[in-house]
Coordinates of C-alpha atoms and ligand atoms in Angstrom, one line a residue:
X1 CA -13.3 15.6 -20.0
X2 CA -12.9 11.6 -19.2
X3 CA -13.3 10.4 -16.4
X4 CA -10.1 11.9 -13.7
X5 CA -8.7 8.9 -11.9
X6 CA -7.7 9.6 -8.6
X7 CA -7.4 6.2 -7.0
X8 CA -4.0 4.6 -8.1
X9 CA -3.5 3.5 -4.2
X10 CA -6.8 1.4 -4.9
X11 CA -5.3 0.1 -8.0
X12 CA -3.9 1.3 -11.0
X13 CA -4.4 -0.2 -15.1
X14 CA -2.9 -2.6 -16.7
X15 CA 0.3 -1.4 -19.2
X16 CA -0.4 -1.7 -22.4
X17 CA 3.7 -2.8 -22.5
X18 CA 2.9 -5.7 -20.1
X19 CA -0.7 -6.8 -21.3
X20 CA 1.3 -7.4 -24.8
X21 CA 4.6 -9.2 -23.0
X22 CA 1.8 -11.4 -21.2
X23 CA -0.8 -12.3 -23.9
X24 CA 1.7 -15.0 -25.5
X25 CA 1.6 -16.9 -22.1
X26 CA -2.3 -17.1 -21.9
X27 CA -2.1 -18.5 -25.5
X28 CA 0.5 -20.2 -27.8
X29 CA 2.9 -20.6 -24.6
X30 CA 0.7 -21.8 -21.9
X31 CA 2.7 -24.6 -20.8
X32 CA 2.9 -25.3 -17.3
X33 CA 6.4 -24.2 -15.7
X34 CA 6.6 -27.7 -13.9
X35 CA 6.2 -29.0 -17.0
X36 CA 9.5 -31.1 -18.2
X37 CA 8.7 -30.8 -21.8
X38 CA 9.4 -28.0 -24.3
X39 CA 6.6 -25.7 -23.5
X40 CA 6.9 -26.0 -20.2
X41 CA 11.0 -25.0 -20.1
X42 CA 9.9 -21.9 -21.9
X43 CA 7.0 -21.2 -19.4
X44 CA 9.9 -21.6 -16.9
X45 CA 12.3 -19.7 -18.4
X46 CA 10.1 -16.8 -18.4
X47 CA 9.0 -16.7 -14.9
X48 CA 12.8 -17.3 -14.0
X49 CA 13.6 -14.4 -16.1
X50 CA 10.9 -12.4 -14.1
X51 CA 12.4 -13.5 -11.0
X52 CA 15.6 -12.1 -11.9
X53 CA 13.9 -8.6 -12.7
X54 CA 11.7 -8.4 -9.3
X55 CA 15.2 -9.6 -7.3
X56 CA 17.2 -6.9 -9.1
X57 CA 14.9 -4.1 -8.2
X58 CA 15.1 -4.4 -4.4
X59 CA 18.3 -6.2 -4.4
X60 CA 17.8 -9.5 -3.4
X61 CA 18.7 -13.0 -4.8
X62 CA 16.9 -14.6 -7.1
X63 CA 15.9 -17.5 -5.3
X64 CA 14.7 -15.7 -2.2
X65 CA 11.2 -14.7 -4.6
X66 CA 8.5 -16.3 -4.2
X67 CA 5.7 -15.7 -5.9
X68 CA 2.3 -15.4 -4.4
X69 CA -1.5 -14.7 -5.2
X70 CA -0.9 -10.6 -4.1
X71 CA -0.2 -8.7 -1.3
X72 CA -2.8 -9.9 1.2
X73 CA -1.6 -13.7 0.4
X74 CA 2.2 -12.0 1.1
X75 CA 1.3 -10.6 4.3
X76 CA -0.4 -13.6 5.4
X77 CA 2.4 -16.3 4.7
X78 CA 5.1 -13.2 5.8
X79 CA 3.4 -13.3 9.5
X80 CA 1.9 -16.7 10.2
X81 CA 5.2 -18.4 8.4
X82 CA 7.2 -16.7 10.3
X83 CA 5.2 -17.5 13.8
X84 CA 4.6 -21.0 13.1
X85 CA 8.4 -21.4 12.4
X86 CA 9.1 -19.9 16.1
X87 CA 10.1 -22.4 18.4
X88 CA 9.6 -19.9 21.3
X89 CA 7.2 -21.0 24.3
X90 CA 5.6 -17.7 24.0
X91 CA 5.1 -15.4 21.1
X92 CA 4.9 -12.0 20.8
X93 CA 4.6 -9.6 17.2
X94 CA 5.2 -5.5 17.4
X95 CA 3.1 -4.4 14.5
X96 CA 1.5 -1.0 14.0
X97 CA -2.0 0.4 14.2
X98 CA -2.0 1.8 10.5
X99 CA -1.0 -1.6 8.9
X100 CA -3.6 -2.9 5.8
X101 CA -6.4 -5.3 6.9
X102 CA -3.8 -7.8 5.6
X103 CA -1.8 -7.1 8.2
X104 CA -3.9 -6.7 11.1
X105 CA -6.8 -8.9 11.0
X106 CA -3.7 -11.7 10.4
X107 CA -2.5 -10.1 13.6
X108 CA -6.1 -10.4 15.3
X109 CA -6.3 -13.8 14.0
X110 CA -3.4 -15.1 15.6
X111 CA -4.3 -13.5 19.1
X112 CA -7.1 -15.7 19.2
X113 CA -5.0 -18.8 19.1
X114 CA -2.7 -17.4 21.8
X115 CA 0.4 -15.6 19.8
X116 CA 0.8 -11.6 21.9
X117 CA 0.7 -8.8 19.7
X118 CA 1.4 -5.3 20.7
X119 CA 0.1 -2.3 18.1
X120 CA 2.5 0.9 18.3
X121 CA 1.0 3.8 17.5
X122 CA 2.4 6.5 15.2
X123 CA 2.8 10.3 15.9
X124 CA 0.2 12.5 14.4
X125 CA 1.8 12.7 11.2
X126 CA 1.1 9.3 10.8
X127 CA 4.6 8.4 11.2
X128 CA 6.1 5.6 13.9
X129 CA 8.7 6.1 15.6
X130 CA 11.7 3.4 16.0
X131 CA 11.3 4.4 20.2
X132 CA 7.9 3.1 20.0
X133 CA 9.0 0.1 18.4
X134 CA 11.8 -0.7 21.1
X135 CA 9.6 0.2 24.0
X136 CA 6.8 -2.5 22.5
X137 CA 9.4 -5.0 21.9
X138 CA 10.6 -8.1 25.0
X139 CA 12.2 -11.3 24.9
X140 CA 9.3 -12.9 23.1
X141 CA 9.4 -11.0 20.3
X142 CA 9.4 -13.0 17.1
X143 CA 8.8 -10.7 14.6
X144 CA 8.3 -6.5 13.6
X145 CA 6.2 -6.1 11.1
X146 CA 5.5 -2.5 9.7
X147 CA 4.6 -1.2 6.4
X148 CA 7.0 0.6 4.2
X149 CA 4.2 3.0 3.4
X150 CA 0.9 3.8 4.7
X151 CA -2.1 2.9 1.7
X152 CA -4.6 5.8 3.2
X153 CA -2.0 9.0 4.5
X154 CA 0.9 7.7 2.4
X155 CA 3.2 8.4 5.0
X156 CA 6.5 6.2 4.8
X157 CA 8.3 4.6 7.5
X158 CA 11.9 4.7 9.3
X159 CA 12.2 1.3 7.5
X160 CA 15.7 1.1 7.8
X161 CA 16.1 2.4 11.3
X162 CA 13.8 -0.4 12.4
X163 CA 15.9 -2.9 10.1
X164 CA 19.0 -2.1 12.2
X165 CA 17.4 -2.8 15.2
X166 CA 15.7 -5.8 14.7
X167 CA 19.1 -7.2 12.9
X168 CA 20.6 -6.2 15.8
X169 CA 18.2 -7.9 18.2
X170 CA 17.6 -11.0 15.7
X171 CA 14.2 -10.3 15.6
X172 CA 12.6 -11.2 12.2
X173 CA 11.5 -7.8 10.3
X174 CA 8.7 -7.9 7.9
X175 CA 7.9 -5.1 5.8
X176 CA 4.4 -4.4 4.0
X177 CA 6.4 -2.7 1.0
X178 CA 2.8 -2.8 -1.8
X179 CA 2.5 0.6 -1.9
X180 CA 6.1 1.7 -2.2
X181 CA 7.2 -0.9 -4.6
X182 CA 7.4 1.7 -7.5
X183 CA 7.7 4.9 -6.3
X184 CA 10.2 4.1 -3.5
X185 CA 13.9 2.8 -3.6
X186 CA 14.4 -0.1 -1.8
X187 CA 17.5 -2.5 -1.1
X188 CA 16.4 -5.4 1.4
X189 CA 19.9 -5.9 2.5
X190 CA 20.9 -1.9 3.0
X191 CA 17.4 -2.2 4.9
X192 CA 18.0 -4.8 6.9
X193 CA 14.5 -6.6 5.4
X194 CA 13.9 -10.1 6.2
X195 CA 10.7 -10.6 4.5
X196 CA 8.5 -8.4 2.0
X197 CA 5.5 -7.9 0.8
X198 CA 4.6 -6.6 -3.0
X199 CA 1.4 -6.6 -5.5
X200 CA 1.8 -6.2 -9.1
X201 CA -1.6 -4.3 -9.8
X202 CA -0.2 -1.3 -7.7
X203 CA 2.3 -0.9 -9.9
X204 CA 0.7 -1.4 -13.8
X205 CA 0.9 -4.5 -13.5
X206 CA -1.9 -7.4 -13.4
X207 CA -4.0 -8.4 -10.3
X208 CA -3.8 -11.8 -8.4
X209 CA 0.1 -11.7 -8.5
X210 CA 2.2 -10.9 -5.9
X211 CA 5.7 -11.9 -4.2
X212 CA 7.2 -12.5 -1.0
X213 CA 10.3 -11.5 -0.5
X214 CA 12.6 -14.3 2.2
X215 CA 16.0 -13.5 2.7
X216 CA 18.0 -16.8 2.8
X217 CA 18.3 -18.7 6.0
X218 CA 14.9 -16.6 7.9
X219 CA 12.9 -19.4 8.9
X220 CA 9.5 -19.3 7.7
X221 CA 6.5 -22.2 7.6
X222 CA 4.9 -22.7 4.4
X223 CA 1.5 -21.5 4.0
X224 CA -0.5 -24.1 1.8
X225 CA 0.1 -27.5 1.6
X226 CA 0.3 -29.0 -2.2
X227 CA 2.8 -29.0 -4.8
X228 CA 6.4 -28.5 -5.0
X229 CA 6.7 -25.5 -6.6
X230 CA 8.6 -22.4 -5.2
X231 CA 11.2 -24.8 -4.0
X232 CA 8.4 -26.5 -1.9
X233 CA 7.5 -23.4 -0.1
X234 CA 4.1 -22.1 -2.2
X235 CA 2.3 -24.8 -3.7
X236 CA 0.1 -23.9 -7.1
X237 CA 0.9 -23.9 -10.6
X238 CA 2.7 -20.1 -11.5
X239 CA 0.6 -18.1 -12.9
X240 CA 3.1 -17.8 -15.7
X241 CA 1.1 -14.8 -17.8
X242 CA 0.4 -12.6 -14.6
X243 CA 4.6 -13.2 -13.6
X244 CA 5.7 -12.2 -16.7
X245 CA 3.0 -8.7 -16.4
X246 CA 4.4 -8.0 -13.4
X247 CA 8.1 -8.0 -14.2
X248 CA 7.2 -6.2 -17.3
X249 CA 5.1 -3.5 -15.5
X250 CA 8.0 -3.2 -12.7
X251 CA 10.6 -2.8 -15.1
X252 CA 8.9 0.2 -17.3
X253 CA 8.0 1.2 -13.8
X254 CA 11.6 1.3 -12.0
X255 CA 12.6 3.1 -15.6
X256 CA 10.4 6.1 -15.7
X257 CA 10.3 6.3 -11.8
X258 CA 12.3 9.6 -11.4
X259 CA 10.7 11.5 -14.2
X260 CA 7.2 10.2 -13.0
X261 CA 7.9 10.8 -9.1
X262 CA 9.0 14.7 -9.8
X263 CA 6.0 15.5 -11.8
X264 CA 4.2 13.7 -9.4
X265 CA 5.4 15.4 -6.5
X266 CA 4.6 18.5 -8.2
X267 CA 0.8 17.9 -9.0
X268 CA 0.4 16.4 -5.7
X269 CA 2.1 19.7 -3.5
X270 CA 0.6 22.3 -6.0
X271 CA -2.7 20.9 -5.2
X272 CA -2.2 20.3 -1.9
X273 CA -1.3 24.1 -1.8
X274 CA -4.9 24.7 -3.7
X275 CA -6.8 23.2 -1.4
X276 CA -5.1 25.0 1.8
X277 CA -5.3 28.3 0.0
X278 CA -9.3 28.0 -1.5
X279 CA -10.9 25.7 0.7
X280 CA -11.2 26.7 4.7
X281 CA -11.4 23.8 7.4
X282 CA -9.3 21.4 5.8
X283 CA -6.9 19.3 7.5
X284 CA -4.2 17.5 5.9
X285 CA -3.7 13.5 7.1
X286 CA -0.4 12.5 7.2
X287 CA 3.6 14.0 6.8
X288 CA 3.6 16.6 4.8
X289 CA 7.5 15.5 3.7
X290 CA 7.5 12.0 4.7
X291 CA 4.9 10.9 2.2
X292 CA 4.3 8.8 -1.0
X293 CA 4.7 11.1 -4.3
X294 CA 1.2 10.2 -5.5
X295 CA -0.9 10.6 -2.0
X296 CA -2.4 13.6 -1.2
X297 CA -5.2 12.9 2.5
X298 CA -7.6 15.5 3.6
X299 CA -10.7 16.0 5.8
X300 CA -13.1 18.7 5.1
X301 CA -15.0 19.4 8.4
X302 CA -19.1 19.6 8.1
X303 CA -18.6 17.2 5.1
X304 CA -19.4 13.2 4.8
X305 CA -16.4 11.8 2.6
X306 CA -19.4 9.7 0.5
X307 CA -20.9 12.8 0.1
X308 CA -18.5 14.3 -1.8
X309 CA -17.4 11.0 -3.0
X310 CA -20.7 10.7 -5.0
X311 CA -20.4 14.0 -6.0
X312 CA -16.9 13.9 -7.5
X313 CA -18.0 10.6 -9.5
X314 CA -20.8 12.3 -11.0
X315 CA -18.5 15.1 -12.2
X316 CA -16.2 12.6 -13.6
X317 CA -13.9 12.1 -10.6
X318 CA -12.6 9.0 -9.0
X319 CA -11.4 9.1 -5.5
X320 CA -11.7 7.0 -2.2
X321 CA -13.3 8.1 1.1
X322 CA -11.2 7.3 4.2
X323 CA -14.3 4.9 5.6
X324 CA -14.4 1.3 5.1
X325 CA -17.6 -0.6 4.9
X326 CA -18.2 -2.9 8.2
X327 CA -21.1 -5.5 8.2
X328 CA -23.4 -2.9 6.3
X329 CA -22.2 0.3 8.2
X330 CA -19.6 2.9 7.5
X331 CA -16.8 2.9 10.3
X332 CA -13.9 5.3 10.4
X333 CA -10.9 5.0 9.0
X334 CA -8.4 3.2 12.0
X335 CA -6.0 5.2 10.3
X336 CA -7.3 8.1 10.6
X337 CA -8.5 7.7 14.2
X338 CA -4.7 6.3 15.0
X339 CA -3.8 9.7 14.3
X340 CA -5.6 11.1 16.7
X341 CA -8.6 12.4 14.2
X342 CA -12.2 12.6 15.9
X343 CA -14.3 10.4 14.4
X344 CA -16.5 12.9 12.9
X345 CA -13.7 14.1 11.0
X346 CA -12.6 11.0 10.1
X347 CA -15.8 10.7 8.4
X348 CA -14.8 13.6 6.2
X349 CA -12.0 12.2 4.6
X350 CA -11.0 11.6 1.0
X351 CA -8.2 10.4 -0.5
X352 CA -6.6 11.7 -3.4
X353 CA -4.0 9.5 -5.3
X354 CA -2.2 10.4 -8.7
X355 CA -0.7 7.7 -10.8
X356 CA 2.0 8.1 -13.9
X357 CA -0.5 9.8 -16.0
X358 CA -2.4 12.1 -14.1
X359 CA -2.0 15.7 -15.5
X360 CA -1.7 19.1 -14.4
X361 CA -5.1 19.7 -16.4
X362 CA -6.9 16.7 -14.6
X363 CA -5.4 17.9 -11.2
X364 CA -6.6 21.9 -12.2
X365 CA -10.0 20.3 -12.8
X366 CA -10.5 18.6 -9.8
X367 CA -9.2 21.6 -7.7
X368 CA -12.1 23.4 -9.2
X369 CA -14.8 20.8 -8.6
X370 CA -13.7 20.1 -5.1
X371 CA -14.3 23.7 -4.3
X372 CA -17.7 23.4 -5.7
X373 CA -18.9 20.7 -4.1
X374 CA -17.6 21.8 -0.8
X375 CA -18.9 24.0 -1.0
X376 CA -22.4 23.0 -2.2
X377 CA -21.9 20.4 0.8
X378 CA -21.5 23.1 3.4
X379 CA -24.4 24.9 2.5
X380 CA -26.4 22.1 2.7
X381 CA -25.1 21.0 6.3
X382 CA -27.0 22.3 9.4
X383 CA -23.9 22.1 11.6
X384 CA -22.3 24.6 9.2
X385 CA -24.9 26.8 9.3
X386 CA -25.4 27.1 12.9
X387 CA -21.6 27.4 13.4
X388 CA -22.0 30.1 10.8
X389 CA -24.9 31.8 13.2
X390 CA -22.7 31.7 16.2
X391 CA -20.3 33.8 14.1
X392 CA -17.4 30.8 14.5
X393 CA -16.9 30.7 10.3
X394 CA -17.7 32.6 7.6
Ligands
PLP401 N1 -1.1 -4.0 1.8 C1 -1.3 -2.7 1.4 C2 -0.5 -1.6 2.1 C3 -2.2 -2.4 0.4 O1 -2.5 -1.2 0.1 C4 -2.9 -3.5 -0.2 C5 -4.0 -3.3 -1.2 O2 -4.7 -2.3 -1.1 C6 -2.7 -4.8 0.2 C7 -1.7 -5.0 1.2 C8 -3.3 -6.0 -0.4 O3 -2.8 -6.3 -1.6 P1 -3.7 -7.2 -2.7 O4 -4.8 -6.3 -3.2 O5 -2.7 -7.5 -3.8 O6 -4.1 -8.4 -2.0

């Protein structure tokens, strides 16, 4: 069998569909969209095209996209635009402790140079709760900014709950929306959005492109000083080639979504139901309802999640472990552990995600490798064994 690929959250490939809409713009029509001349008024028709497609699909206007370098560039402008804009004396962000490292270390960032930021945890479902939110939140409050989605658990948030409320409050919302943007519906003005965050290579589309959403009138600094372009708020030449991918990878995306989400849904509970049924001592991360279709989370006590990591990609298999590598050492998933995990479990983690064309054969296969090396791991583990001896498993 090829090689399974089980790490769409990480990234998923290109589209054949939008390699073959882009490759014209790397080529014949590589004019720059700035450009006043011919070939650039058809770079610029494309990308405004493209704009039109990405505003459709979460129903915004056209001229609140902006198009950025990805989803840690979108984050980035989303919360220090959006602080350096403030003309409070004192501000404060309510962001969770699950968000990406785009997200947070932004967050961290800004503490140091004075801005308060309070991190609400979520339940142990890995879901937050709009009465965390509130209870975080005072008169200094600038901005909310919490994903749509979780990247590690998949678990999805009360997004429009929190929307309400911070319309309500006219606090700015932010929403980390990279790994929904596909699988998820969303309508920034049923939501209540103020700003959002999206990356084309979770999606089949290319890497290095991304887009911020601004609804009109949310005040927001720009984030790099340069050209004009993006009506003066994000200098650079477009990357015409990689917009046009990405509103060509959305817009097959948005059109098989249902059919692709079901099947999904099924491979993902059908092996979530495997692994429960053949494999004792599991736990699963995350909602069980409340979750993306194509994440499925588990830690397998007496196990290291390289361990089995290493094994699964010498039997073909592609997944990610729930650890992130820290100056040369392996630290737990603050995911993981903001769920209330130990840290030895949260060493056991793997994560599982399916994209558009995983199949129930690939999904039978892993099922059956995962029990052998879990096996295989087990036996191998001391800790097992002497839990084993005190008669505690079998
Ligand atoms: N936010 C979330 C939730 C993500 O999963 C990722 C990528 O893993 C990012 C932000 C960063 O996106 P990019 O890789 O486009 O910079």
């Amino acid at each position: 069998m090829n090689l399974i690929y089980l790490d769409n959250a990480a990234t998923t490939p290109l589209s054949e569909k939008a390699l073959s809409d882009m490759t014209p713009y790397f080529m014949t029509e590589f004019g720059n969209a700035s450009s006043l001349h011919q070939k650039g008024r058809i770079a610029k028709k494309v990308v405004d095209l493209a704009r039109d497609t990405i505003a459709h699909s979460i129903g915004a206007r056209s001229n609140e996209i902006y198009f950025t370098s990805g989803g840690t560039e979108s984050d980035n402008w989303a919360i220090r635009g959006a602080i350096k804009a403030s003309k409070n004396k004192v501000k404060h962000i309510v962001t969770s402790a699950i968000e990406h490292p785009a997200v947070l270390n932004t967050c961290q960032d800004l503490e140091r140079e004075g801005v308060l930021v309070t991190y609400v945890y979520p339940d142990k479902n890995g879901v937050i709760s709009l009465e965390s939110i509130k209870k975080a939140v005072n008169a200094n409050t600038v901005l909310i900014s919490i994903m749509f989605a979780n990247n590690e658990i998949g678990t999805i948030q009360p997004i429009s709950e929190i929307g309400s409320f911070c319309r309500a409050e006219g606090i700015v919302f932010h929403t980390d929306a990279v790994q929904a943007m596909g699988t998820m519906e969303i309508d920034v003005d049923k939501m209540n959005i103020d700003l959002l965050s999206m990356s084309a290579h979770k999606f089949n589309g290319p890497k290095g492109i991304g887009v911020l959403y601004i609804r009109t009138g949310v005040k927001i600094d720009r984030f790099m000083t340069g050209g004009e372009q993006e009506r003066g708020k994000r200098a650079g030449t477009l990357a015409t080639p990689l917009i046009v991918g990405m509103a060509s990878a959305l817009k097959e995306t948005l059109e098989n979504r249902e059919v692709n989400n079901e099947k999904m849904i099924r491979l993902r509970d059908d092996f979530i139901n495997g692994v429960q049924k053949n494999i004792p001592y599991v736990h699963l991360n995350g909602d069980r309802a409340k979750r993306l279709a194509n994440n499925i989370n588990f830690s397998f006590e007496f196990i290291e999640g390289e361990s089995l990591l290493m094994r699964l990609d010498l039997d073909g298999i592609a997944v990610s472990s729930g650890s992130a590598c820290a100056s040369g050492s392996l630290q737990a998933s603050h995911v993981i552990k903001a769920i209330g995990v130990s840290d030895e479990l949260a060493h056991s983690t793997i994560r599982f995600s399916l994209g558009k064309d995983t199949t129930q054969e690939q999904m039978n296969h892993t099922l059956e490798v995962l029990i052998k090396n879990v096996k295989v791991l087990r036996e191998m583990s001391p800790l097992y064994d002497s839990k084993k001896k005190e008669g505690k498993y079998v």
